[in-house]
Short mmCIF file of C-alpha atoms in Angstrom, two decimals:
data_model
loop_
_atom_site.label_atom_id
_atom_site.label_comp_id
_atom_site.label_asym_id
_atom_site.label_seq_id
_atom_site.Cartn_x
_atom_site.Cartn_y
_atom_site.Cartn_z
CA UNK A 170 64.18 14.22 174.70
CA UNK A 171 65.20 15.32 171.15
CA UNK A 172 67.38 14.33 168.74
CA UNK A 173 70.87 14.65 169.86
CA UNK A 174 72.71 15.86 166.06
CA UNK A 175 76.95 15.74 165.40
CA UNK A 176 78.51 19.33 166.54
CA UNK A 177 76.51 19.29 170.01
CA UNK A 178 73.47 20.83 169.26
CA UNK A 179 70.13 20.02 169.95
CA UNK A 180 67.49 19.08 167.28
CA UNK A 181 65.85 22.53 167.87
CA UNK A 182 69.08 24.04 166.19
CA UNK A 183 70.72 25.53 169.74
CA UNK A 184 73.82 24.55 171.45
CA UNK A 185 74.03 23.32 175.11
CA UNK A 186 77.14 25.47 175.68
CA UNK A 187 76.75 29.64 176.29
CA UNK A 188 78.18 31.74 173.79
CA UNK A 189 81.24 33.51 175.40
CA UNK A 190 80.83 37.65 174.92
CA UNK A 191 83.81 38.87 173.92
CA UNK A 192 82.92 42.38 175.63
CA UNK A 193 81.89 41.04 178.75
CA UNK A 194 83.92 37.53 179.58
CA UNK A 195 86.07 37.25 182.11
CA UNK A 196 89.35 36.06 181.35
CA UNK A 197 88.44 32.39 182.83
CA UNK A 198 85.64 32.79 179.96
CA UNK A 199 87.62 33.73 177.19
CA UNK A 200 90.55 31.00 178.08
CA UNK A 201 87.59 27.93 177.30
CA UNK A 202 87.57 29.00 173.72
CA UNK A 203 89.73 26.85 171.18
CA UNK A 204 93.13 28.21 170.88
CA UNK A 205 92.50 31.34 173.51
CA UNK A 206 95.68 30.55 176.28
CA UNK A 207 96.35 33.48 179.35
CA UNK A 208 98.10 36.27 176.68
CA UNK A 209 95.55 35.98 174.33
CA UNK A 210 92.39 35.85 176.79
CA UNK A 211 95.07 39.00 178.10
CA UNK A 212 95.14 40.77 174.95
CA UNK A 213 91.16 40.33 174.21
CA UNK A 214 90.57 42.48 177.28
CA UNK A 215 93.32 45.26 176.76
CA UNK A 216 91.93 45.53 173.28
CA UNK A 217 88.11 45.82 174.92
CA UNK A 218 89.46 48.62 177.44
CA UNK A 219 91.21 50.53 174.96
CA UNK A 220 88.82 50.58 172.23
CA UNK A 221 85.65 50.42 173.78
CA UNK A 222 84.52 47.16 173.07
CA UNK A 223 84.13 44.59 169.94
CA UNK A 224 81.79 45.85 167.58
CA UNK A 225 81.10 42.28 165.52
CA UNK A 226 82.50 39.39 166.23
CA UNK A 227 85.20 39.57 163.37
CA UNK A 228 86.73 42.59 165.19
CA UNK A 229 88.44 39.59 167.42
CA UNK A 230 90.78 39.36 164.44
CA UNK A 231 92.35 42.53 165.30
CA UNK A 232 93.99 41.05 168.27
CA UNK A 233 97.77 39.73 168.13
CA UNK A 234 97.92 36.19 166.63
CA UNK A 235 94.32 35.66 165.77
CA UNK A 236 94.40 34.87 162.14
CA UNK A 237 91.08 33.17 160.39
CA UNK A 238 92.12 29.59 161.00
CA UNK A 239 91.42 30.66 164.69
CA UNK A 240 88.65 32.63 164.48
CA UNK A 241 86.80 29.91 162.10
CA UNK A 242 87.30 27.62 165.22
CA UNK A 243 85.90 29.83 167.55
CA UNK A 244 83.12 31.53 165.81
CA UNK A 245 80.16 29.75 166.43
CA UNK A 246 81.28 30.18 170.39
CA UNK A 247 81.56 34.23 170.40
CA UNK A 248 78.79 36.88 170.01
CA UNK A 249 79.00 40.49 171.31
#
């Protein structure tokens, strides 16, 4: 048993909960993140199909709406 630490994670510096790939989530996925409702979780796939895929995580700032107040909530929950 280690030391359970504020924020969720784990004394060994990992989080209990997945990271959620923006190129790969399904739109169930995407919708758990902080903030992501239906159109946006919508919008992060269109924007995946069209351009190929997110190249770092900041690309998710391209998407309608997603200012950095919402992606500082969400990114220590995305990779790509």
């Amino acid at each position: 048993a280690g030391v359970i630490m504020p924020e969720g994670k784990s004394a060994g510096g990992s989080t209990a909960k997945e990271k959620v790939n923006l190129n790969t989530a399904t739109r169930e996925e995407l919708m758990t993140l902080k903030g992501i409702g239906e159109a946006k979780a919508d919008d992060i796939i269109a924007y995946r199909e069209s351009h190929g895929g997110f190249q770092k995580i900041e690309d998710i700032k391209k998407i309608s709406g997603i200012k950095d107040a919402a992606f500082e909530k969400i990114k220590d929950d995305i990779t790509v």
